[in-house]
């Protein structure tokens, strides 16, 4: 029985794709290897969003190939995902030890191609073609062992993005928007719930654009809100999350959904990218600072305890000190619970890479350093403010930080660590927050609520 090791770079979509590939391979009789050093097949699921992510995957593959050669092993080596898609056969040319390059519409072909490579029927396979219907092929789950995903699972609802933000490579690596049907998504969610899942996160590159071409607006409700309603009906499901939305997708129907649908937890990721209208326009984001702030305000009106996270890019071409200060002031105004800060990285084929006034590395570094301090400080205050409150958590499994303790998340998406055990897995519990650490809360076991 061949064994496979999959290493994932990048976002939750990639985590989910890797899980689906692993589950498909397990179903075909593969074993999951404990490390890349012992596996018969090593797959790197790659990210292209920033250059650094690509460099890391390339270095990792070079390292794995080198070690294998030294030890006289000849594992099958493959790249899959975004960099596989965007670099294609260049990868086998640059790294002759690589046998397989599997694009983002081909995850479901992994077993078939590996069989051919392992049997020696083919020497190298590069497949980055488009494939109709591939968005519905990411559906298998592992849900095994002590994995916390057994309680909380990701479901991919769509692939691709048509927004073409000028800095972003995703529309090239993931292709145009294609959605699964509502029935298909609900079917997968039901199956997961029947296997013990209590929380589902709906995934896509721009989930708020879900089903636009397939489902007309009904009673003022977008296709995405229609999907949320359908998933909400599933008995036994406790919580619904989604990522990544686009701020422009927060119409009143979605804002209202937070009021109407109790399973839709009060947590939202709204990638703002910049606080400067001038830059938002150059980025082709499709909203202004004012519109963004009005969405935040509406969400907070509906759910005052809304947990808000965002993505920010510093150092976009032409970003002036004044533009940067606008981003700082936006962060201070919103007080995000969590902000993911990125240094601008020029990506091939994107319009921004060809814009004038690319900023020097030192300026980007400096702004990144300064803003990181500010957003972490704002977030720390948000976490501090929760001390003394009693919050509902969904217990997911042993803590990632300390396996002797248990962890769960609040509805607003904050991790809470507490003294729990297997009997708490999957339970909704009320905990009193005793202490706040770095992006973590600690709940007191003495006041663990009902079970
Ligand atoms: N909606 C997508 C966005 C993917 S990229 C999703 O979450 O699936 C995630 C984040 O990476 C973006 O929101 C942006 O902040 C950052 N990013 C994208 N392209 C970038 C680039 N060229 N340089 C730096 N950061 C970038
Ligand atoms: Fe990228 Fe913008 Fe789409 S950030 S994934 S092009 S919404």
PDB file of C-alpha atoms in Angstrom, residues 89-363:
ATOM      1  CA  UNK A  89       5.489  22.611 -16.784  1.00  0.00           C
ATOM      2  CA  UNK A  90       8.110  25.190 -15.824  1.00  0.00           C
ATOM      3  CA  UNK A  91       8.185  23.342 -12.519  1.00  0.00           C
ATOM      4  CA  UNK A  92       9.294  20.012 -13.968  1.00  0.00           C
ATOM      5  CA  UNK A  93      11.817  21.827 -16.129  1.00  0.00           C
ATOM      6  CA  UNK A  94      13.301  23.662 -13.149  1.00  0.00           C
ATOM      7  CA  UNK A  95      13.119  20.690 -10.766  1.00  0.00           C
ATOM      8  CA  UNK A  96      13.783  17.456 -12.670  1.00  0.00           C
ATOM      9  CA  UNK A  97      12.922  15.296  -9.641  1.00  0.00           C
ATOM     10  CA  UNK A  98       9.321  16.456  -9.799  1.00  0.00           C
ATOM     11  CA  UNK A  99       6.976  13.892 -11.371  1.00  0.00           C
ATOM     12  CA  UNK A 100       3.561  15.477 -11.079  1.00  0.00           C
ATOM     13  CA  UNK A 101       2.094  18.964 -11.492  1.00  0.00           C
ATOM     14  CA  UNK A 102      -1.596  19.064 -10.657  1.00  0.00           C
ATOM     15  CA  UNK A 103      -3.563  22.267 -11.325  1.00  0.00           C
ATOM     16  CA  UNK A 104      -6.398  23.716  -9.277  1.00  0.00           C
ATOM     17  CA  UNK A 105      -9.133  22.080 -11.368  1.00  0.00           C
ATOM     18  CA  UNK A 106      -7.532  18.621 -11.137  1.00  0.00           C
ATOM     19  CA  UNK A 107      -7.398  17.689  -7.464  1.00  0.00           C
ATOM     20  CA  UNK A 108      -9.821  14.816  -8.055  1.00  0.00           C
ATOM     21  CA  UNK A 109      -7.421  13.259 -10.564  1.00  0.00           C
ATOM     22  CA  UNK A 110      -4.633  12.785  -8.019  1.00  0.00           C
ATOM     23  CA  UNK A 111      -5.252   9.052  -7.462  1.00  0.00           C
ATOM     24  CA  UNK A 112      -5.502   8.230 -11.154  1.00  0.00           C
ATOM     25  CA  UNK A 113      -2.269  10.070 -11.995  1.00  0.00           C
ATOM     26  CA  UNK A 114      -0.361   8.674  -9.016  1.00  0.00           C
ATOM     27  CA  UNK A 115      -1.370   5.155 -10.012  1.00  0.00           C
ATOM     28  CA  UNK A 116       0.103   5.709 -13.449  1.00  0.00           C
ATOM     29  CA  UNK A 117       3.315   7.185 -12.068  1.00  0.00           C
ATOM     30  CA  UNK A 118       3.751   4.473  -9.412  1.00  0.00           C
ATOM     31  CA  UNK A 119       3.109   1.751 -11.978  1.00  0.00           C
ATOM     32  CA  UNK A 120       5.698   3.352 -14.258  1.00  0.00           C
ATOM     33  CA  UNK A 121       3.224   3.727 -17.095  1.00  0.00           C
ATOM     34  CA  UNK A 122       4.052   7.398 -17.313  1.00  0.00           C
ATOM     35  CA  UNK A 123       7.188   9.253 -16.406  1.00  0.00           C
ATOM     36  CA  UNK A 124       5.843  12.750 -15.768  1.00  0.00           C
ATOM     37  CA  UNK A 125       2.383  14.250 -15.675  1.00  0.00           C
ATOM     38  CA  UNK A 126       1.543  17.943 -15.923  1.00  0.00           C
ATOM     39  CA  UNK A 127      -2.154  18.741 -15.996  1.00  0.00           C
ATOM     40  CA  UNK A 128      -3.293  22.326 -15.531  1.00  0.00           C
ATOM     41  CA  UNK A 129      -6.201  22.298 -17.957  1.00  0.00           C
ATOM     42  CA  UNK A 130      -9.615  23.690 -17.159  1.00  0.00           C
ATOM     43  CA  UNK A 131     -12.221  21.098 -16.312  1.00  0.00           C
ATOM     44  CA  UNK A 132     -15.943  21.773 -16.349  1.00  0.00           C
ATOM     45  CA  UNK A 133     -17.647  20.859 -13.085  1.00  0.00           C
ATOM     46  CA  UNK A 134     -14.409  20.563 -11.099  1.00  0.00           C
ATOM     47  CA  UNK A 135     -15.799  22.943  -8.443  1.00  0.00           C
ATOM     48  CA  UNK A 136     -18.067  20.096  -7.314  1.00  0.00           C
ATOM     49  CA  UNK A 137     -15.212  17.597  -7.051  1.00  0.00           C
ATOM     50  CA  UNK A 138     -13.822  18.822  -3.714  1.00  0.00           C
ATOM     51  CA  UNK A 139     -16.169  16.919  -1.405  1.00  0.00           C
ATOM     52  CA  UNK A 140     -14.398  14.076   0.412  1.00  0.00           C
ATOM     53  CA  UNK A 141     -13.535  14.513   4.083  1.00  0.00           C
ATOM     54  CA  UNK A 142     -11.206  12.708   6.449  1.00  0.00           C
ATOM     55  CA  UNK A 143     -12.966  13.377   9.788  1.00  0.00           C
ATOM     56  CA  UNK A 144     -10.817  10.940  11.657  1.00  0.00           C
ATOM     57  CA  UNK A 145      -9.060  10.508  14.979  1.00  0.00           C
ATOM     58  CA  UNK A 146      -8.366  13.408  17.257  1.00  0.00           C
ATOM     59  CA  UNK A 147      -8.680  15.920  14.507  1.00  0.00           C
ATOM     60  CA  UNK A 148     -10.788  18.860  15.581  1.00  0.00           C
ATOM     61  CA  UNK A 149     -12.282  18.996  12.119  1.00  0.00           C
ATOM     62  CA  UNK A 150     -14.520  16.182  13.276  1.00  0.00           C
ATOM     63  CA  UNK A 151     -16.526  18.907  15.042  1.00  0.00           C
ATOM     64  CA  UNK A 152     -15.814  21.758  12.685  1.00  0.00           C
ATOM     65  CA  UNK A 153     -15.567  21.169   8.936  1.00  0.00           C
ATOM     66  CA  UNK A 154     -14.915  23.208   5.822  1.00  0.00           C
ATOM     67  CA  UNK A 155     -17.104  22.887   2.762  1.00  0.00           C
ATOM     68  CA  UNK A 156     -16.002  24.343  -0.554  1.00  0.00           C
ATOM     69  CA  UNK A 157     -18.970  26.046  -2.234  1.00  0.00           C
ATOM     70  CA  UNK A 158     -17.333  27.707  -5.210  1.00  0.00           C
ATOM     71  CA  UNK A 159     -14.067  28.130  -7.058  1.00  0.00           C
ATOM     72  CA  UNK A 160     -12.432  31.111  -8.673  1.00  0.00           C
ATOM     73  CA  UNK A 161     -12.877  34.862  -8.587  1.00  0.00           C
ATOM     74  CA  UNK A 162     -13.918  37.432 -11.196  1.00  0.00           C
ATOM     75  CA  UNK A 163     -13.100  40.525  -9.192  1.00  0.00           C
ATOM     76  CA  UNK A 164      -9.572  40.958 -10.567  1.00  0.00           C
ATOM     77  CA  UNK A 165      -8.164  43.127  -7.833  1.00  0.00           C
ATOM     78  CA  UNK A 166      -5.105  44.575  -9.511  1.00  0.00           C
ATOM     79  CA  UNK A 167      -2.644  43.026  -7.034  1.00  0.00           C
ATOM     80  CA  UNK A 168      -4.122  39.537  -6.954  1.00  0.00           C
ATOM     81  CA  UNK A 169      -3.012  36.385  -8.739  1.00  0.00           C
ATOM     82  CA  UNK A 170      -5.988  34.296  -7.559  1.00  0.00           C
ATOM     83  CA  UNK A 171      -8.187  34.871 -10.661  1.00  0.00           C
ATOM     84  CA  UNK A 172      -5.316  33.354 -12.677  1.00  0.00           C
ATOM     85  CA  UNK A 173      -4.618  30.434 -10.381  1.00  0.00           C
ATOM     86  CA  UNK A 174      -8.223  29.560  -9.505  1.00  0.00           C
ATOM     87  CA  UNK A 175      -9.931  30.667 -12.686  1.00  0.00           C
ATOM     88  CA  UNK A 176     -13.325  32.274 -13.189  1.00  0.00           C
ATOM     89  CA  UNK A 177     -16.139  31.903 -10.649  1.00  0.00           C
ATOM     90  CA  UNK A 178     -17.924  28.550 -10.721  1.00  0.00           C
ATOM     91  CA  UNK A 179     -20.367  27.509  -8.010  1.00  0.00           C
ATOM     92  CA  UNK A 180     -21.728  24.212  -6.834  1.00  0.00           C
ATOM     93  CA  UNK A 181     -25.493  23.840  -6.606  1.00  0.00           C
ATOM     94  CA  UNK A 182     -27.322  24.549  -3.367  1.00  0.00           C
ATOM     95  CA  UNK A 183     -28.504  20.912  -3.242  1.00  0.00           C
ATOM     96  CA  UNK A 184     -24.981  19.622  -3.659  1.00  0.00           C
ATOM     97  CA  UNK A 185     -23.582  21.837  -0.889  1.00  0.00           C
ATOM     98  CA  UNK A 186     -26.470  21.075   1.460  1.00  0.00           C
ATOM     99  CA  UNK A 187     -26.068  17.345   0.771  1.00  0.00           C
ATOM    100  CA  UNK A 188     -22.413  17.459   1.771  1.00  0.00           C
ATOM    101  CA  UNK A 189     -23.217  19.494   4.894  1.00  0.00           C
ATOM    102  CA  UNK A 190     -25.948  17.042   5.918  1.00  0.00           C
ATOM    103  CA  UNK A 191     -23.581  14.127   5.534  1.00  0.00           C
ATOM    104  CA  UNK A 192     -20.998  15.904   7.706  1.00  0.00           C
ATOM    105  CA  UNK A 193     -23.557  16.669  10.401  1.00  0.00           C
ATOM    106  CA  UNK A 194     -24.662  13.039  10.403  1.00  0.00           C
ATOM    107  CA  UNK A 195     -21.026  12.157  11.129  1.00  0.00           C
ATOM    108  CA  UNK A 196     -20.849  14.463  14.141  1.00  0.00           C
ATOM    109  CA  UNK A 197     -19.897  17.828  12.668  1.00  0.00           C
ATOM    110  CA  UNK A 198     -21.482  20.753  14.532  1.00  0.00           C
ATOM    111  CA  UNK A 199     -19.952  23.733  12.756  1.00  0.00           C
ATOM    112  CA  UNK A 200     -19.502  24.308   9.049  1.00  0.00           C
ATOM    113  CA  UNK A 201     -17.402  26.969   7.360  1.00  0.00           C
ATOM    114  CA  UNK A 202     -18.432  27.609   3.768  1.00  0.00           C
ATOM    115  CA  UNK A 203     -15.383  28.294   1.665  1.00  0.00           C
ATOM    116  CA  UNK A 204     -14.555  30.067  -1.559  1.00  0.00           C
ATOM    117  CA  UNK A 205     -12.301  32.793  -2.922  1.00  0.00           C
ATOM    118  CA  UNK A 206     -15.237  35.227  -2.985  1.00  0.00           C
ATOM    119  CA  UNK A 207     -18.170  33.465  -1.334  1.00  0.00           C
ATOM    120  CA  UNK A 208     -20.439  36.485  -1.450  1.00  0.00           C
ATOM    121  CA  UNK A 209     -20.510  36.071  -5.252  1.00  0.00           C
ATOM    122  CA  UNK A 210     -21.702  32.470  -4.851  1.00  0.00           C
ATOM    123  CA  UNK A 211     -24.244  31.293  -7.426  1.00  0.00           C
ATOM    124  CA  UNK A 212     -24.781  34.707  -8.997  1.00  0.00           C
ATOM    125  CA  UNK A 213     -25.291  33.348 -12.470  1.00  0.00           C
ATOM    126  CA  UNK A 214     -27.223  30.279 -11.347  1.00  0.00           C
ATOM    127  CA  UNK A 215     -29.747  31.587  -8.823  1.00  0.00           C
ATOM    128  CA  UNK A 216     -31.608  34.857  -9.373  1.00  0.00           C
ATOM    129  CA  UNK A 217     -32.197  37.203  -6.450  1.00  0.00           C
ATOM    130  CA  UNK A 218     -35.333  36.009  -4.623  1.00  0.00           C
ATOM    131  CA  UNK A 219     -37.314  38.273  -2.264  1.00  0.00           C
ATOM    132  CA  UNK A 220     -34.326  40.595  -2.198  1.00  0.00           C
ATOM    133  CA  UNK A 221     -32.018  37.740  -1.177  1.00  0.00           C
ATOM    134  CA  UNK A 222     -28.861  36.949  -3.100  1.00  0.00           C
ATOM    135  CA  UNK A 223     -27.895  33.414  -4.077  1.00  0.00           C
ATOM    136  CA  UNK A 224     -25.386  33.351  -1.223  1.00  0.00           C
ATOM    137  CA  UNK A 225     -28.024  34.264   1.345  1.00  0.00           C
ATOM    138  CA  UNK A 226     -30.320  31.633  -0.178  1.00  0.00           C
ATOM    139  CA  UNK A 227     -27.538  29.102   0.363  1.00  0.00           C
ATOM    140  CA  UNK A 228     -27.067  30.236   3.977  1.00  0.00           C
ATOM    141  CA  UNK A 229     -30.778  29.767   4.564  1.00  0.00           C
ATOM    142  CA  UNK A 230     -30.711  26.263   3.096  1.00  0.00           C
ATOM    143  CA  UNK A 231     -27.713  25.216   5.190  1.00  0.00           C
ATOM    144  CA  UNK A 232     -29.326  26.795   8.239  1.00  0.00           C
ATOM    145  CA  UNK A 233     -32.234  24.336   7.926  1.00  0.00           C
ATOM    146  CA  UNK A 234     -29.993  21.354   8.664  1.00  0.00           C
ATOM    147  CA  UNK A 235     -30.978  19.825  11.949  1.00  0.00           C
ATOM    148  CA  UNK A 236     -28.098  19.125  14.313  1.00  0.00           C
ATOM    149  CA  UNK A 237     -25.896  21.810  12.777  1.00  0.00           C
ATOM    150  CA  UNK A 238     -25.100  24.433  15.431  1.00  0.00           C
ATOM    151  CA  UNK A 239     -22.940  27.012  13.746  1.00  0.00           C
ATOM    152  CA  UNK A 240     -22.324  28.413  10.267  1.00  0.00           C
ATOM    153  CA  UNK A 241     -19.306  30.473   9.235  1.00  0.00           C
ATOM    154  CA  UNK A 242     -17.975  31.498   5.838  1.00  0.00           C
ATOM    155  CA  UNK A 243     -14.794  32.806   4.265  1.00  0.00           C
ATOM    156  CA  UNK A 244     -13.694  34.729   2.251  1.00  0.00           C
ATOM    157  CA  UNK A 245     -16.404  37.215   1.490  1.00  0.00           C
ATOM    158  CA  UNK A 246     -15.882  40.476  -0.367  1.00  0.00           C
ATOM    159  CA  UNK A 247     -17.018  43.660   1.386  1.00  0.00           C
ATOM    160  CA  UNK A 248     -19.100  44.620  -1.657  1.00  0.00           C
ATOM    161  CA  UNK A 249     -21.107  41.425  -1.054  1.00  0.00           C
ATOM    162  CA  UNK A 250     -22.447  42.696   2.292  1.00  0.00           C
ATOM    163  CA  UNK A 251     -25.774  43.904   1.016  1.00  0.00           C
ATOM    164  CA  UNK A 252     -28.624  44.461   3.448  1.00  0.00           C
ATOM    165  CA  UNK A 253     -29.802  40.887   2.780  1.00  0.00           C
ATOM    166  CA  UNK A 254     -26.575  39.467   4.195  1.00  0.00           C
ATOM    167  CA  UNK A 255     -26.478  41.933   7.085  1.00  0.00           C
ATOM    168  CA  UNK A 256     -30.059  40.959   7.917  1.00  0.00           C
ATOM    169  CA  UNK A 257     -29.156  37.273   7.715  1.00  0.00           C
ATOM    170  CA  UNK A 258     -27.063  37.785  10.864  1.00  0.00           C
ATOM    171  CA  UNK A 259     -30.241  38.841  12.623  1.00  0.00           C
ATOM    172  CA  UNK A 260     -32.522  36.191  11.159  1.00  0.00           C
ATOM    173  CA  UNK A 261     -30.314  33.100  11.204  1.00  0.00           C
ATOM    174  CA  UNK A 262     -29.240  32.202  14.739  1.00  0.00           C
ATOM    175  CA  UNK A 263     -26.764  29.563  13.546  1.00  0.00           C
ATOM    176  CA  UNK A 264     -24.886  32.187  11.542  1.00  0.00           C
ATOM    177  CA  UNK A 265     -22.372  33.199  14.192  1.00  0.00           C
ATOM    178  CA  UNK A 266     -21.500  36.831  14.808  1.00  0.00           C
ATOM    179  CA  UNK A 267     -18.164  36.809  13.067  1.00  0.00           C
ATOM    180  CA  UNK A 268     -17.133  38.273   9.743  1.00  0.00           C
ATOM    181  CA  UNK A 269     -13.920  38.577   7.782  1.00  0.00           C
ATOM    182  CA  UNK A 270     -13.989  41.760   5.721  1.00  0.00           C
ATOM    183  CA  UNK A 271     -10.749  42.213   3.784  1.00  0.00           C
ATOM    184  CA  UNK A 272     -10.335  45.979   3.502  1.00  0.00           C
ATOM    185  CA  UNK A 273      -6.792  46.054   1.980  1.00  0.00           C
ATOM    186  CA  UNK A 274      -6.441  49.839   2.403  1.00  0.00           C
ATOM    187  CA  UNK A 275      -8.101  52.807   4.080  1.00  0.00           C
ATOM    188  CA  UNK A 276      -7.350  55.180   1.203  1.00  0.00           C
ATOM    189  CA  UNK A 277     -10.002  55.714  -1.460  1.00  0.00           C
ATOM    190  CA  UNK A 278      -7.318  56.511  -3.991  1.00  0.00           C
ATOM    191  CA  UNK A 279      -5.639  53.147  -3.417  1.00  0.00           C
ATOM    192  CA  UNK A 280      -8.913  51.226  -3.177  1.00  0.00           C
ATOM    193  CA  UNK A 281      -9.649  52.487  -6.662  1.00  0.00           C
ATOM    194  CA  UNK A 282      -6.212  51.564  -7.989  1.00  0.00           C
ATOM    195  CA  UNK A 283      -6.667  48.138  -6.402  1.00  0.00           C
ATOM    196  CA  UNK A 284     -10.025  47.756  -8.140  1.00  0.00           C
ATOM    197  CA  UNK A 285     -11.728  46.824  -4.921  1.00  0.00           C
ATOM    198  CA  UNK A 286     -15.166  48.131  -5.787  1.00  0.00           C
ATOM    199  CA  UNK A 287     -15.947  50.037  -2.554  1.00  0.00           C
ATOM    200  CA  UNK A 288     -14.911  53.231  -0.830  1.00  0.00           C
ATOM    201  CA  UNK A 289     -13.716  53.746   2.712  1.00  0.00           C
ATOM    202  CA  UNK A 290     -17.082  55.257   3.550  1.00  0.00           C
ATOM    203  CA  UNK A 291     -19.023  52.303   2.143  1.00  0.00           C
ATOM    204  CA  UNK A 292     -16.758  49.888   4.034  1.00  0.00           C
ATOM    205  CA  UNK A 293     -17.305  51.752   7.305  1.00  0.00           C
ATOM    206  CA  UNK A 294     -21.051  51.833   6.748  1.00  0.00           C
ATOM    207  CA  UNK A 295     -21.082  48.020   6.360  1.00  0.00           C
ATOM    208  CA  UNK A 296     -19.193  47.652   9.633  1.00  0.00           C
ATOM    209  CA  UNK A 297     -21.642  49.964  11.322  1.00  0.00           C
ATOM    210  CA  UNK A 298     -24.655  48.033  10.028  1.00  0.00           C
ATOM    211  CA  UNK A 299     -23.165  44.720  11.115  1.00  0.00           C
ATOM    212  CA  UNK A 300     -22.533  46.087  14.591  1.00  0.00           C
ATOM    213  CA  UNK A 301     -26.063  47.409  14.774  1.00  0.00           C
ATOM    214  CA  UNK A 302     -27.392  43.923  14.111  1.00  0.00           C
ATOM    215  CA  UNK A 303     -24.809  42.143  16.297  1.00  0.00           C
ATOM    216  CA  UNK A 304     -22.943  44.440  18.704  1.00  0.00           C
ATOM    217  CA  UNK A 305     -20.520  41.653  19.661  1.00  0.00           C
ATOM    218  CA  UNK A 306     -19.592  40.952  16.053  1.00  0.00           C
ATOM    219  CA  UNK A 307     -16.032  39.620  15.741  1.00  0.00           C
ATOM    220  CA  UNK A 308     -14.403  41.416  12.818  1.00  0.00           C
ATOM    221  CA  UNK A 309     -11.239  40.445  11.023  1.00  0.00           C
ATOM    222  CA  UNK A 310      -9.599  41.873   7.937  1.00  0.00           C
ATOM    223  CA  UNK A 311      -6.717  41.667   5.474  1.00  0.00           C
ATOM    224  CA  UNK A 312      -4.525  44.692   4.821  1.00  0.00           C
ATOM    225  CA  UNK A 313      -1.801  45.264   2.256  1.00  0.00           C
ATOM    226  CA  UNK A 314       0.932  47.803   2.932  1.00  0.00           C
ATOM    227  CA  UNK A 315       3.193  49.114   0.232  1.00  0.00           C
ATOM    228  CA  UNK A 316       0.881  48.881  -2.776  1.00  0.00           C
ATOM    229  CA  UNK A 317       2.481  50.760  -5.714  1.00  0.00           C
ATOM    230  CA  UNK A 318       2.212  54.509  -5.238  1.00  0.00           C
ATOM    231  CA  UNK A 319       1.131  54.273  -1.587  1.00  0.00           C
ATOM    232  CA  UNK A 320       2.031  57.618  -0.048  1.00  0.00           C
ATOM    233  CA  UNK A 321       2.560  58.349   3.609  1.00  0.00           C
ATOM    234  CA  UNK A 322      -0.915  59.944   3.558  1.00  0.00           C
ATOM    235  CA  UNK A 323      -2.482  56.796   2.059  1.00  0.00           C
ATOM    236  CA  UNK A 324      -0.781  54.690   4.688  1.00  0.00           C
ATOM    237  CA  UNK A 325      -2.039  56.996   7.440  1.00  0.00           C
ATOM    238  CA  UNK A 326      -5.569  56.520   6.100  1.00  0.00           C
ATOM    239  CA  UNK A 327      -5.155  52.782   6.599  1.00  0.00           C
ATOM    240  CA  UNK A 328      -3.910  53.386  10.132  1.00  0.00           C
ATOM    241  CA  UNK A 329      -6.852  55.642  10.913  1.00  0.00           C
ATOM    242  CA  UNK A 330      -9.309  53.103   9.476  1.00  0.00           C
ATOM    243  CA  UNK A 331      -7.864  50.417  11.755  1.00  0.00           C
ATOM    244  CA  UNK A 332      -8.214  52.712  14.747  1.00  0.00           C
ATOM    245  CA  UNK A 333     -11.759  53.561  13.769  1.00  0.00           C
ATOM    246  CA  UNK A 334     -12.948  49.979  13.245  1.00  0.00           C
ATOM    247  CA  UNK A 335     -10.894  48.245  15.952  1.00  0.00           C
ATOM    248  CA  UNK A 336     -10.722  44.864  14.236  1.00  0.00           C
ATOM    249  CA  UNK A 337     -10.501  41.805  16.458  1.00  0.00           C
ATOM    250  CA  UNK A 338      -7.849  40.472  14.150  1.00  0.00           C
ATOM    251  CA  UNK A 339      -6.070  41.909  11.110  1.00  0.00           C
ATOM    252  CA  UNK A 340      -3.827  39.976   8.764  1.00  0.00           C
ATOM    253  CA  UNK A 341      -1.167  42.304   7.469  1.00  0.00           C
ATOM    254  CA  UNK A 342       0.643  41.657   4.184  1.00  0.00           C
ATOM    255  CA  UNK A 343       3.581  43.359   2.528  1.00  0.00           C
ATOM    256  CA  UNK A 344       2.728  44.031  -1.083  1.00  0.00           C
ATOM    257  CA  UNK A 345       4.342  41.469  -3.371  1.00  0.00           C
ATOM    258  CA  UNK A 346       4.256  42.043  -7.147  1.00  0.00           C
ATOM    259  CA  UNK A 347       2.633  39.067  -8.891  1.00  0.00           C
ATOM    260  CA  UNK A 348       3.178  38.052 -12.499  1.00  0.00           C
ATOM    261  CA  UNK A 349       0.487  39.091 -14.971  1.00  0.00           C
ATOM    262  CA  UNK A 350      -1.271  41.367 -12.483  1.00  0.00           C
ATOM    263  CA  UNK A 351      -1.844  45.030 -13.423  1.00  0.00           C
ATOM    264  CA  UNK A 352      -0.339  46.305 -10.174  1.00  0.00           C
ATOM    265  CA  UNK A 353       3.005  44.684 -10.951  1.00  0.00           C
ATOM    266  CA  UNK A 354       3.291  46.993 -13.968  1.00  0.00           C
ATOM    267  CA  UNK A 355       2.228  50.158 -12.126  1.00  0.00           C
ATOM    268  CA  UNK A 356       4.725  52.972 -11.621  1.00  0.00           C
ATOM    269  CA  UNK A 357       6.051  53.887  -8.178  1.00  0.00           C
ATOM    270  CA  UNK A 358       6.752  50.429  -6.841  1.00  0.00           C
ATOM    271  CA  UNK A 359       7.895  51.193  -3.297  1.00  0.00           C
ATOM    272  CA  UNK A 360      11.351  50.414  -1.961  1.00  0.00           C
ATOM    273  CA  UNK A 361      11.577  47.370   0.295  1.00  0.00           C
ATOM    274  CA  UNK A 362      12.620  49.503   3.307  1.00  0.00           C
ATOM    275  CA  UNK A 363       9.505  51.664   3.109  1.00  0.00           C
TER     276      UNK A 363
END
